């Protein structure tokens, strides 16, 4: 895939996630059913990325996302997924050890969720969408489109490293301040582990399971 496909995927994911959060925050005042908030955030926050992945496949690929971004599953993914997850955790722990050893500021991407000044529906919608939609869409974007677009210009090792760093950077939050540094480094390690798996398997089924 061309670099434009990956760049477009990153921009659309960023804009849609920020827009979805802002819209959800505004709608929270109406005290709608929780399911309504979940649907709004999932459609607005992740829907455009799914559309872009599909459009990318149709414009620059074969029209099949299974072929073009590796959106394929096999029964063996039920076993490979947990192994990839363990690899991600091991990488995360190794990066965290380095970060803590060097006394780099770090925060957690779930810090403060209990103190969020928002309605119950808003908080639950954010959590549900992050657990249900994010694994599919983030893998389609980073290990699907972005990884394959970078492979058109870079070698495998550099591609895996770059998409991993982009994955970590996607979790930046201004409210965390300097804590972003350690968080991005740790999550970049997870992105590298998942990127390696996606490259070796030539599909993202195992990383979605992970």
XYZ file of N, CA, C and O in Angstrom:
840
model
N 0.839 -1.191 0.000
C 0.000 0.000 0.000
C 0.877 1.245 0.000
O 1.972 1.236 0.558
N 0.426 2.342 -0.612
C 1.216 3.576 -0.629
C 1.232 4.245 0.741
O 0.351 4.010 1.576
N 2.225 5.098 0.958
C 2.347 5.806 2.233
C 1.108 6.659 2.498
O 0.696 6.843 3.649
N 0.486 7.170 1.444
C -0.709 8.002 1.605
C -1.822 7.244 2.330
O -2.595 7.838 3.082
N -1.899 5.944 2.113
C -2.930 5.143 2.776
C -2.706 5.120 4.283
O -3.648 5.284 5.069
N -1.444 4.926 4.695
C -1.143 4.909 6.117
C -1.309 6.257 6.762
O -1.838 6.373 7.877
N -0.853 7.319 6.084
C -0.986 8.678 6.616
C -2.459 9.039 6.783
O -2.862 9.609 7.808
N -3.256 8.696 5.803
C -4.689 8.976 5.890
C -5.335 8.229 7.035
O -6.191 8.772 7.746
N -4.924 6.984 7.247
C -5.487 6.183 8.334
C -5.183 6.805 9.687
O -6.048 6.845 10.577
N -3.961 7.312 9.866
C -3.579 7.932 11.142
C -4.353 9.221 11.396
O -4.840 9.462 12.505
N -4.471 10.057 10.367
C -5.178 11.328 10.517
C -6.653 11.089 10.834
O -7.226 11.723 11.731
N -7.265 10.174 10.106
C -8.686 9.906 10.312
C -8.942 9.325 11.691
O -9.909 9.705 12.373
N -8.067 8.421 12.154
C -8.246 7.857 13.492
C -8.151 8.936 14.556
O -8.973 8.988 15.480
N -7.170 9.815 14.434
C -6.985 10.878 15.412
C -8.180 11.828 15.447
O -8.735 12.116 16.515
N -8.582 12.297 14.283
C -9.681 13.261 14.204
C -10.993 12.642 14.700
O -11.746 13.271 15.450
N -11.259 11.406 14.304
C -12.524 10.782 14.686
C -12.585 10.467 16.174
O -13.634 10.619 16.808
N -11.454 10.036 16.750
C -11.455 9.747 18.192
C -11.654 11.015 19.020
O -12.438 11.041 19.963
N -10.944 12.082 18.653
C -11.104 13.351 19.367
C -12.518 13.888 19.174
O -13.173 14.312 20.134
N -13.007 13.851 17.940
C -14.358 14.320 17.666
C -15.412 13.516 18.400
O -16.382 14.064 18.937
N -15.215 12.193 18.446
C -16.165 11.336 19.148
C -16.215 11.628 20.631
O -17.303 11.675 21.235
N -15.036 11.834 21.244
C -14.994 12.153 22.676
C -15.674 13.493 22.964
O -16.413 13.634 23.939
N -15.408 14.488 22.129
C -16.012 15.809 22.329
C -17.533 15.746 22.178
O -18.267 16.336 22.978
N -17.995 15.024 21.152
C -19.433 14.899 20.940
C -20.082 14.162 22.105
O -21.149 14.558 22.604
N -19.445 13.094 22.551
C -19.987 12.310 23.660
C -20.046 13.141 24.932
O -21.022 13.073 25.695
N -19.015 13.941 25.165
C -18.996 14.807 26.345
C -20.150 15.798 26.306
O -20.780 16.084 27.329
N -20.456 16.308 25.109
C -21.561 17.262 24.962
C -22.910 16.571 25.139
O -23.830 17.114 25.755
N -23.043 15.360 24.630
C -24.307 14.635 24.717
C -24.576 14.068 26.105
O -25.720 13.737 26.432
N -23.517 13.959 26.920
C -23.660 13.342 28.241
C -24.668 14.081 29.114
O -25.265 13.493 30.023
N -24.897 15.335 28.840
C -25.821 16.138 29.654
C -27.269 15.673 29.516
O -28.103 15.991 30.357
N -27.581 14.923 28.458
C -28.962 14.530 28.211
C -29.359 13.233 28.904
O -30.509 12.808 28.814
N -28.416 12.590 29.564
C -28.711 11.388 30.341
C -29.424 10.326 29.496
O -30.446 9.773 29.895
N -28.886 10.033 28.325
C -29.427 8.995 27.457
C -29.086 7.615 28.012
O -28.237 7.489 28.899
N -29.727 6.571 27.475
C -29.341 5.208 27.869
C -27.872 4.966 27.514
O -27.365 5.489 26.514
N -27.198 4.159 28.319
C -25.773 3.907 28.117
C -25.500 3.345 26.722
O -24.512 3.694 26.074
N -26.397 2.468 26.235
C -26.202 1.879 24.916
C -26.120 2.945 23.833
O -25.347 2.820 22.879
N -26.897 4.010 23.995
C -26.888 5.084 23.002
C -25.516 5.753 22.953
O -24.984 6.051 21.875
N -24.917 5.983 24.111
C -23.591 6.594 24.153
C -22.534 5.663 23.552
O -21.602 6.116 22.880
N -22.667 4.383 23.812
C -21.721 3.402 23.264
C -21.784 3.431 21.735
O -20.754 3.434 21.051
N -22.998 3.450 21.205
C -23.184 3.464 19.750
C -22.604 4.738 19.147
O -21.900 4.701 18.129
N -22.892 5.883 19.779
C -22.398 7.163 19.265
C -20.879 7.176 19.209
O -20.275 7.513 18.185
N -20.234 6.794 20.329
C -18.772 6.845 20.365
C -18.146 5.837 19.413
O -17.137 6.125 18.770
N -18.746 4.659 19.301
C -18.191 3.632 18.415
C -18.310 4.043 16.952
O -17.348 3.917 16.183
N -19.473 4.568 16.582
C -19.703 4.964 15.187
C -18.856 6.176 14.810
O -18.194 6.189 13.768
N -18.870 7.201 15.667
C -18.133 8.426 15.353
C -16.632 8.239 15.551
O -15.812 8.723 14.764
N -16.254 7.539 16.627
C -14.845 7.403 16.955
C -14.095 6.398 16.100
O -12.906 6.576 15.827
N -14.781 5.330 15.685
C -14.086 4.267 14.953
C -14.644 4.004 13.559
O -13.967 3.423 12.719
N -15.874 4.417 13.312
C -16.492 4.195 12.010
C -15.697 4.751 10.839
O -15.484 4.054 9.836
N -15.223 6.008 10.918
C -14.446 6.569 9.795
C -13.181 5.767 9.486
O -12.790 5.650 8.322
N -12.556 5.186 10.499
C -11.350 4.389 10.261
C -11.675 3.106 9.515
O -10.918 2.674 8.634
N -12.797 2.485 9.867
C -13.224 1.280 9.151
C -13.510 1.627 7.691
O -13.123 0.894 6.779
N -14.180 2.771 7.494
C -14.480 3.216 6.128
C -13.182 3.436 5.348
O -13.064 3.049 4.185
N -12.176 4.072 5.994
C -10.915 4.339 5.299
C -10.191 3.046 4.936
O -9.617 2.942 3.852
N -10.211 2.087 5.839
C -9.571 0.802 5.537
C -10.235 0.154 4.328
O -9.560 -0.405 3.461
N -11.548 0.229 4.289
C -12.281 -0.325 3.152
C -11.971 0.448 1.872
O -11.727 -0.142 0.806
N -11.955 1.779 1.970
C -11.669 2.617 0.804
C -10.243 2.392 0.308
O -9.989 2.377 -0.898
N -9.315 2.208 1.244
C -7.926 1.933 0.877
C -7.820 0.648 0.077
O -7.119 0.574 -0.940
N -8.532 -0.377 0.543
C -8.518 -1.660 -0.143
C -9.077 -1.543 -1.554
O -8.548 -2.130 -2.504
N -10.137 -0.762 -1.685
C -10.773 -0.615 -2.994
C -9.946 0.241 -3.943
O -9.903 -0.014 -5.150
N -9.272 1.260 -3.414
C -8.529 2.180 -4.280
C -7.146 1.658 -4.644
O -6.714 1.762 -5.801
N -6.428 1.109 -3.659
C -5.037 0.730 -3.897
C -4.787 -0.769 -3.856
O -3.679 -1.214 -4.125
N -5.803 -1.538 -3.478
C -5.605 -2.973 -3.354
C -6.493 -3.776 -4.274
O -6.877 -3.335 -5.358
N -6.851 -4.936 -3.794
C -7.668 -5.853 -4.584
C -9.162 -5.698 -4.310
O -9.976 -6.297 -4.991
N -9.504 -4.904 -3.274
C -10.892 -4.776 -2.876
C -11.253 -5.724 -1.758
O -12.371 -5.687 -1.238
N -10.316 -6.576 -1.381
C -10.537 -7.525 -0.283
C -9.649 -7.138 0.896
O -8.421 -7.168 0.795
N -10.267 -6.766 2.020
C -9.475 -6.384 3.187
C -8.734 -7.586 3.767
O -7.708 -7.425 4.440
N -9.227 -8.775 3.507
C -8.512 -9.978 3.958
C -7.149 -10.063 3.292
O -6.151 -10.425 3.911
N -7.106 -9.689 2.014
C -5.852 -9.719 1.261
C -5.011 -8.480 1.487
O -3.805 -8.565 1.713
N -5.650 -7.315 1.454
C -4.912 -6.048 1.437
C -4.404 -5.588 2.795
O -3.353 -4.944 2.876
N -5.143 -5.873 3.890
C -4.665 -5.451 5.210
C -4.552 -6.640 6.172
O -4.299 -6.456 7.362
N -4.756 -7.849 5.652
C -4.575 -9.036 6.478
C -5.690 -9.305 7.462
O -5.480 -9.962 8.491
N -6.903 -8.803 7.178
C -8.031 -9.007 8.089
C -8.592 -10.416 7.904
O -9.643 -10.623 7.303
N -7.841 -11.382 8.393
C -8.224 -12.785 8.277
C -8.072 -13.474 9.629
O -7.183 -13.153 10.411
N -8.966 -14.430 9.868
C -8.909 -15.214 11.099
C -8.831 -16.695 10.758
O -9.377 -17.146 9.750
N -8.139 -17.435 11.610
C -8.098 -18.888 11.521
C -8.356 -19.443 12.914
O -8.152 -18.765 13.914
N -8.790 -20.680 12.968
C -9.052 -21.295 14.266
C -7.800 -21.304 15.131
O -7.866 -21.217 16.356
N -6.644 -21.387 14.489
C -5.386 -21.412 15.244
C -5.112 -20.100 15.972
O -4.291 -20.056 16.894
N -5.819 -19.024 15.576
C -5.614 -17.734 16.240
C -6.033 -17.784 17.705
O -5.574 -16.975 18.518
N -6.904 -18.734 18.035
C -7.308 -18.895 19.432
C -6.108 -19.295 20.286
O -6.068 -19.034 21.496
N -5.115 -19.930 19.659
C -3.892 -20.283 20.363
C -2.787 -19.269 20.162
O -2.079 -18.913 21.097
N -2.659 -18.783 18.913
C -1.614 -17.797 18.630
C -1.887 -16.476 19.328
O -0.945 -15.797 19.768
N -3.154 -16.081 19.425
C -3.497 -14.802 20.053
C -2.944 -14.665 21.463
O -2.264 -13.676 21.774
N -3.210 -15.629 22.349
C -2.643 -15.549 23.703
C -1.122 -15.533 23.723
O -0.515 -14.867 24.567
N -0.482 -16.244 22.777
C 0.983 -16.232 22.724
C 1.498 -14.846 22.308
O 2.499 -14.359 22.854
N 0.806 -14.227 21.343
C 1.178 -12.871 20.938
C 0.967 -11.909 22.105
O 1.782 -11.016 22.355
N -0.133 -12.102 22.837
C -0.411 -11.276 24.018
C 0.710 -11.406 25.045
O 1.173 -10.406 25.613
N 1.163 -12.637 25.272
C 2.258 -12.849 26.218
C 3.529 -12.151 25.748
O 4.273 -11.583 26.551
N 3.765 -12.174 24.440
C 4.910 -11.461 23.890
C 4.778 -9.962 24.109
O 5.767 -9.275 24.423
N 3.562 -9.453 23.938
C 3.319 -8.029 24.169
C 3.535 -7.645 25.627
O 4.115 -6.597 25.922
N 3.072 -8.496 26.525
C 3.251 -8.229 27.957
C 4.733 -8.268 28.327
O 5.228 -7.426 29.086
N 5.457 -9.259 27.788
C 6.895 -9.363 28.071
C 7.633 -8.121 27.581
O 8.502 -7.580 28.281
N 7.278 -7.660 26.375
C 7.902 -6.454 25.843
C 7.553 -5.242 26.683
O 8.399 -4.386 26.957
N 6.301 -5.181 27.108
C 5.845 -4.079 27.947
C 6.617 -4.037 29.266
O 7.059 -2.973 29.718
N 6.802 -5.194 29.876
C 7.527 -5.264 31.144
C 8.990 -4.869 30.964
O 9.567 -4.169 31.803
N 9.589 -5.318 29.858
C 10.987 -4.970 29.596
C 11.138 -3.463 29.401
O 12.058 -2.837 29.955
N 10.239 -2.868 28.629
C 10.294 -1.416 28.406
C 10.026 -0.662 29.702
O 10.676 0.355 29.990
N 9.069 -1.156 30.493
C 8.759 -0.504 31.759
C 9.952 -0.550 32.706
O 10.228 0.415 33.430
N 10.674 -1.672 32.706
C 11.854 -1.795 33.560
C 12.908 -0.761 33.172
O 13.542 -0.142 34.035
N 13.091 -0.566 31.865
C 14.067 0.421 31.388
C 13.616 1.829 31.766
O 14.402 2.657 32.247
N 12.325 2.095 31.542
C 11.771 3.417 31.856
C 11.925 3.736 33.340
O 12.360 4.825 33.732
N 11.578 2.782 34.184
C 11.686 2.997 35.625
C 13.151 3.070 36.064
O 13.501 3.847 36.953
N 13.989 2.244 35.429
C 15.404 2.259 35.769
C 16.069 3.582 35.453
O 16.973 4.027 36.171
N 15.614 4.223 34.373
C 16.163 5.521 33.977
C 15.404 6.677 34.602
O 15.672 7.843 34.303
N 14.415 6.340 35.446
C 13.603 7.342 36.141
C 12.866 8.263 35.170
O 12.762 9.477 35.380
N 12.379 7.662 34.089
C 11.600 8.419 33.107
C 10.166 8.551 33.618
O 9.580 7.572 34.090
N 9.577 9.756 33.567
C 8.187 9.929 34.031
C 7.244 9.018 33.254
O 7.363 8.884 32.031
N 6.319 8.394 33.947
C 5.367 7.490 33.286
C 4.026 7.555 33.986
O 3.943 7.724 35.202
N 2.982 7.459 33.203
C 1.629 7.367 33.739
C 0.942 6.214 33.036
O 1.461 5.642 32.087
N -0.253 5.862 33.508
C -1.020 4.774 32.916
C -2.118 5.363 32.058
O -2.669 6.408 32.391
N -2.450 4.684 30.965
C -3.494 5.243 30.098
C -4.896 5.062 30.672
O -5.879 5.422 30.032
N -4.995 4.517 31.886
C -6.299 4.464 32.569
C -6.277 5.281 33.856
O -7.224 5.237 34.625
N -5.189 6.019 34.086
C -5.111 6.859 35.281
C -6.267 7.841 35.332
O -6.613 8.481 34.335
N -6.856 7.965 36.518
C -7.866 8.981 36.739
C -9.248 8.643 36.245
O -10.149 9.467 36.331
N -9.437 7.424 35.730
C -10.762 7.096 35.186
C -11.837 7.157 36.268
O -12.980 7.493 36.011
N -11.461 6.860 37.508
C -12.432 6.908 38.598
C -12.770 8.319 39.018
O -13.777 8.554 39.681
N -11.894 9.294 38.660
C -12.133 10.668 39.066
C -12.643 11.527 37.917
O -12.698 12.751 38.034
N -12.968 10.897 36.789
C -13.437 11.667 35.642
C -14.716 12.410 35.985
O -15.671 11.830 36.516
N -14.730 13.699 35.701
C -15.901 14.520 35.995
C -16.866 14.424 34.826
O -16.967 15.311 33.991
N -17.532 13.298 34.735
C -18.453 13.059 33.625
C -19.559 12.133 34.093
O -19.500 11.551 35.173
N -20.579 11.997 33.266
C -21.689 11.141 33.633
C -21.275 9.682 33.576
O -20.302 9.317 32.935
N -22.049 8.869 34.264
C -21.778 7.433 34.276
C -21.833 6.869 32.861
O -21.032 6.015 32.485
N -22.789 7.360 32.059
C -22.920 6.884 30.684
C -21.697 7.187 29.848
O -21.262 6.363 29.041
N -21.106 8.371 30.053
C -19.908 8.758 29.301
C -18.752 7.817 29.617
O -18.090 7.295 28.721
N -18.512 7.597 30.909
C -17.386 6.756 31.320
C -17.547 5.331 30.818
O -16.612 4.734 30.272
N -18.745 4.767 30.974
C -18.974 3.390 30.543
C -18.849 3.279 29.028
O -18.296 2.311 28.505
N -19.358 4.278 28.303
C -19.269 4.247 26.839
C -17.814 4.245 26.382
O -17.436 3.512 25.460
N -16.976 5.054 27.020
C -15.556 5.111 26.671
C -14.895 3.760 26.926
O -14.126 3.252 26.102
N -15.207 3.159 28.069
C -14.592 1.881 28.420
C -15.051 0.758 27.491
O -14.245 -0.050 27.026
N -16.346 0.704 27.209
C -16.876 -0.358 26.352
C -16.311 -0.243 24.941
O -15.895 -1.239 24.338
N -16.285 0.965 24.401
C -15.767 1.141 23.038
C -14.285 0.790 22.976
O -13.805 0.244 21.983
N -13.555 1.091 24.060
C -12.124 0.787 24.089
C -11.876 -0.716 24.131
O -10.897 -1.213 23.572
N -12.772 -1.451 24.780
C -12.595 -2.900 24.913
C -13.136 -3.644 23.691
O -12.556 -4.632 23.250
N -14.232 -3.167 23.129
C -14.897 -3.887 22.040
C -14.414 -3.429 20.656
O -14.064 -4.248 19.808
N -14.406 -2.123 20.422
C -14.093 -1.613 19.078
C -12.605 -1.427 18.830
O -12.104 -1.737 17.744
N -11.889 -0.915 19.825
C -10.470 -0.590 19.631
C -9.620 -1.765 19.167
O -8.773 -1.589 18.276
N -9.776 -2.968 19.737
C -8.918 -4.074 19.279
C -9.031 -4.345 17.781
O -8.030 -4.653 17.136
N -10.221 -4.218 17.247
C -10.401 -4.448 15.816
C -9.855 -3.277 15.001
O -9.043 -3.456 14.091
N -10.312 -2.075 15.344
C -9.986 -0.915 14.516
C -8.517 -0.528 14.624
O -7.874 -0.225 13.609
N -7.941 -0.544 15.838
C -6.533 -0.168 15.977
C -5.623 -1.152 15.255
O -4.605 -0.762 14.682
N -5.978 -2.430 15.265
C -5.169 -3.404 14.530
C -5.319 -3.215 13.021
O -4.353 -3.345 12.264
N -6.533 -2.913 12.565
C -6.739 -2.650 11.148
C -5.913 -1.450 10.696
O -5.324 -1.452 9.609
N -5.853 -0.429 11.547
C -5.126 0.792 11.192
C -3.617 0.589 11.278
O -2.892 0.779 10.292
N -3.126 0.177 12.465
C -1.676 0.142 12.674
C -1.007 -1.095 12.080
O 0.009 -0.999 11.395
N -1.534 -2.276 12.380
C -0.915 -3.499 11.875
C -1.434 -3.877 10.496
O -0.882 -4.753 9.833
N -2.501 -3.213 10.059
C -3.033 -3.469 8.730
C -2.539 -2.450 7.722
O -1.609 -2.697 6.961
N -3.142 -1.257 7.737
C -2.843 -0.244 6.723
C -1.480 0.403 6.935
O -0.665 0.491 5.998
N -1.200 0.882 8.149
C 0.057 1.608 8.382
C 1.272 0.715 8.137
O 2.231 1.108 7.456
N 1.259 -0.486 8.677
C 2.393 -1.386 8.501
C 2.632 -1.680 7.027
O 3.773 -1.627 6.555
N 1.577 -1.952 6.286
C 1.744 -2.287 4.877
C 2.134 -1.077 4.037
O 2.819 -1.204 3.027
N 1.693 0.105 4.452
C 2.086 1.298 3.696
C 3.561 1.624 3.928
O 4.268 2.050 3.006
N 4.043 1.416 5.143
C 5.455 1.666 5.429
C 6.362 0.637 4.731
O 7.487 0.960 4.337
N 5.868 -0.579 4.580
C 6.654 -1.613 3.909
C 6.926 -1.261 2.442
O 7.856 -1.803 1.840
N 6.130 -0.353 1.888
C 6.354 0.043 0.497
C 7.565 0.953 0.366
O 8.070 1.166 -0.741
N 8.056 1.501 1.498
C 9.196 2.414 1.466
C 10.359 1.951 2.346
O 11.501 2.302 2.088
N 10.069 1.199 3.407
C 11.098 0.831 4.375
C 11.268 -0.678 4.456
O 10.407 -1.432 4.012
N 12.362 -1.109 5.042
C 12.567 -2.526 5.276
C 11.706 -3.005 6.429
O 11.166 -2.189 7.195
N 11.562 -4.320 6.606
C 10.700 -4.873 7.653
C 11.032 -4.391 9.060
O 10.135 -3.998 9.812
N 12.307 -4.413 9.450
C 12.689 -4.047 10.816
C 12.325 -2.597 11.120
O 11.737 -2.296 12.170
N 12.672 -1.688 10.197
C 12.377 -0.268 10.418
C 10.877 -0.016 10.370
O 10.347 0.802 11.138
N 10.182 -0.715 9.492
C 8.729 -0.578 9.408
C 8.069 -0.967 10.722
O 7.207 -0.254 11.241
N 8.466 -2.107 11.277
C 7.890 -2.579 12.537
C 8.174 -1.590 13.660
O 7.307 -1.311 14.498
N 9.392 -1.030 13.677
C 9.757 -0.068 14.712
C 8.942 1.217 14.584
O 8.400 1.726 15.581
N 8.811 1.735 13.369
C 8.105 2.999 13.153
C 6.624 2.864 13.487
O 6.054 3.722 14.175
N 5.990 1.777 13.010
C 4.564 1.639 13.315
C 4.349 1.448 14.813
O 3.326 1.864 15.360
N 5.332 0.828 15.497
C 5.221 0.664 16.941
C 5.259 2.001 17.657
O 4.466 2.261 18.574
N 6.177 2.875 17.234
C 6.281 4.214 17.834
C 5.024 5.034 17.542
O 4.521 5.757 18.412
N 4.505 4.916 16.327
C 3.267 5.631 15.982
C 2.104 5.144 16.843
O 1.260 5.933 17.281
N 2.067 3.840 17.117
C 1.036 3.269 17.976
C 1.152 3.849 19.382
O 0.154 4.224 20.003
N 2.381 3.923 19.900
C 2.577 4.500 21.225
C 2.198 5.966 21.269
O 1.525 6.425 22.202
N 2.599 6.711 20.237
C 2.304 8.150 20.189
C 0.815 8.428 20.082
O 0.339 9.479 20.521
N 0.068 7.488 19.521
C -1.378 7.674 19.374
C -2.078 7.731 20.728
O -3.227 8.164 20.816
N -1.390 7.305 21.788
C -1.985 7.305 23.121
C -1.568 8.515 23.947
O -1.782 8.547 25.160
N -0.968 9.504 23.291
C -0.615 10.744 23.980
C -1.859 11.436 24.509
O -2.908 11.456 23.854
N -1.762 11.998 25.693
C -2.859 12.756 26.289
C -2.246 13.954 27.001
O -1.479 13.782 27.961
N -2.528 15.183 26.539
C -1.945 16.380 27.154
C -2.132 16.441 28.667
O -1.294 17.002 29.376
N -3.213 15.858 29.169
C -3.491 15.926 30.600
C -2.481 15.124 31.420
O -2.335 15.340 32.625
N -1.780 14.193 30.784
C -0.804 13.385 31.521
C 0.554 14.074 31.643
O 1.407 13.619 32.391
N 0.764 15.140 30.887
C 2.011 15.882 30.985
C 3.228 15.028 30.675
O 3.238 14.251 29.717
N 4.256 15.143 31.523
C 5.501 14.412 31.293
C 5.324 12.905 31.407
O 6.153 12.133 30.921
N 4.235 12.477 32.044
C 3.971 11.040 32.163
C 3.779 10.368 30.822
O 3.877 9.136 30.705
N 3.520 11.182 29.785
C 3.362 10.640 28.435
C 4.635 9.980 27.925
O 4.580 9.046 27.141
N 5.790 10.479 28.365
C 7.062 9.987 27.839
C 7.210 8.489 28.091
O 7.431 7.691 27.172
N 7.078 8.089 29.355
C 7.210 6.681 29.698
C 6.094 5.845 29.106
O 6.328 4.732 28.623
N 4.868 6.391 29.115
C 3.729 5.647 28.575
C 3.911 5.348 27.098
O 3.684 4.224 26.644
N 4.348 6.347 26.336
C 4.547 6.165 24.894
C 5.644 5.139 24.634
O 5.527 4.291 23.742
N 6.718 5.187 25.421
C 7.802 4.231 25.238
C 7.330 2.798 25.499
O 7.642 1.876 24.739
N 6.564 2.614 26.578
C 6.083 1.277 26.919
C 5.113 0.763 25.862
O 5.211 -0.387 25.406
N 4.166 1.608 25.451
C 3.185 1.170 24.459
C 3.813 1.015 23.076
O 3.318 0.231 22.261
N 4.893 1.728 22.811
C 5.612 1.531 21.550
C 6.191 0.123 21.514
O 6.206 -0.529 20.459
N 6.663 -0.346 22.669
C 7.170 -1.720 22.752
C 6.086 -2.729 22.436
O 6.321 -3.716 21.717
N 4.889 -2.486 22.948
C 3.762 -3.378 22.646
C 3.452 -3.329 21.156
O 3.194 -4.357 20.517
N 3.488 -2.117 20.580
C 3.238 -1.969 19.148
C 4.252 -2.715 18.307
O 3.909 -3.302 17.276
N 5.509 -2.718 18.744
C 6.554 -3.449 18.027
C 6.304 -4.954 18.111
O 6.446 -5.683 17.111
N 5.912 -5.440 19.287
C 5.631 -6.867 19.456
C 4.472 -7.299 18.565
O 4.541 -8.328 17.869
N 3.408 -6.512 18.555
C 2.248 -6.840 17.720
C 2.580 -6.693 16.243
O 2.115 -7.467 15.406
N 3.390 -5.667 15.915
C 3.782 -5.476 14.522
C 4.614 -6.629 14.004
O 4.459 -7.053 12.857
N 5.484 -7.148 14.860
C 6.295 -8.307 14.478
C 5.414 -9.507 14.182
O 5.606 -10.225 13.197
N 4.418 -9.712 15.052
C 3.507 -10.840 14.857
C 2.706 -10.681 13.562
O 2.561 -11.633 12.783
N 2.190 -9.485 13.319
C 1.402 -9.249 12.109
C 2.252 -9.461 10.858
O 1.767 -9.991 9.851
N 3.515 -9.052 10.911
C 4.399 -9.232 9.755
C 4.683 -10.710 9.514
O 4.653 -11.182 8.374
N 4.941 -11.452 10.581
C 5.279 -12.869 10.435
C 4.074 -13.698 9.997
O 4.203 -14.608 9.175
N 2.907 -13.382 10.546
C 1.702 -14.144 10.194
C 1.091 -13.685 8.872
O 0.279 -14.403 8.285
N 1.447 -12.460 8.447
C 0.863 -11.867 7.241
C -0.651 -11.650 7.377
O -1.379 -11.586 6.391
N -1.106 -11.521 8.603
C -2.512 -11.226 8.879
C -2.610 -10.685 10.292
O -1.660 -10.788 11.088
N -3.776 -10.098 10.627
C -3.930 -9.439 11.923
C -4.887 -10.181 12.850
O -5.173 -9.688 13.949
N -5.353 -11.355 12.432
C -6.226 -12.143 13.306
C -5.598 -12.406 14.672
O -6.226 -12.170 15.707
N -4.344 -12.879 14.720
C -3.725 -13.151 16.022
C -3.557 -11.918 16.883
O -3.697 -11.979 18.109
N -3.268 -10.756 16.269
C -3.067 -9.551 17.074
C -4.386 -8.987 17.570
O -4.438 -8.376 18.643
N -5.455 -9.173 16.822
C -6.769 -8.756 17.305
C -7.165 -9.579 18.509
O -7.663 -9.059 19.515
N -6.922 -10.879 18.446
C -7.201 -11.755 19.592
C -6.345 -11.343 20.786
O -6.811 -11.261 21.920
N -5.052 -11.054 20.513
C -4.160 -10.626 21.585
C -4.624 -9.342 22.239
O -4.572 -9.197 23.451
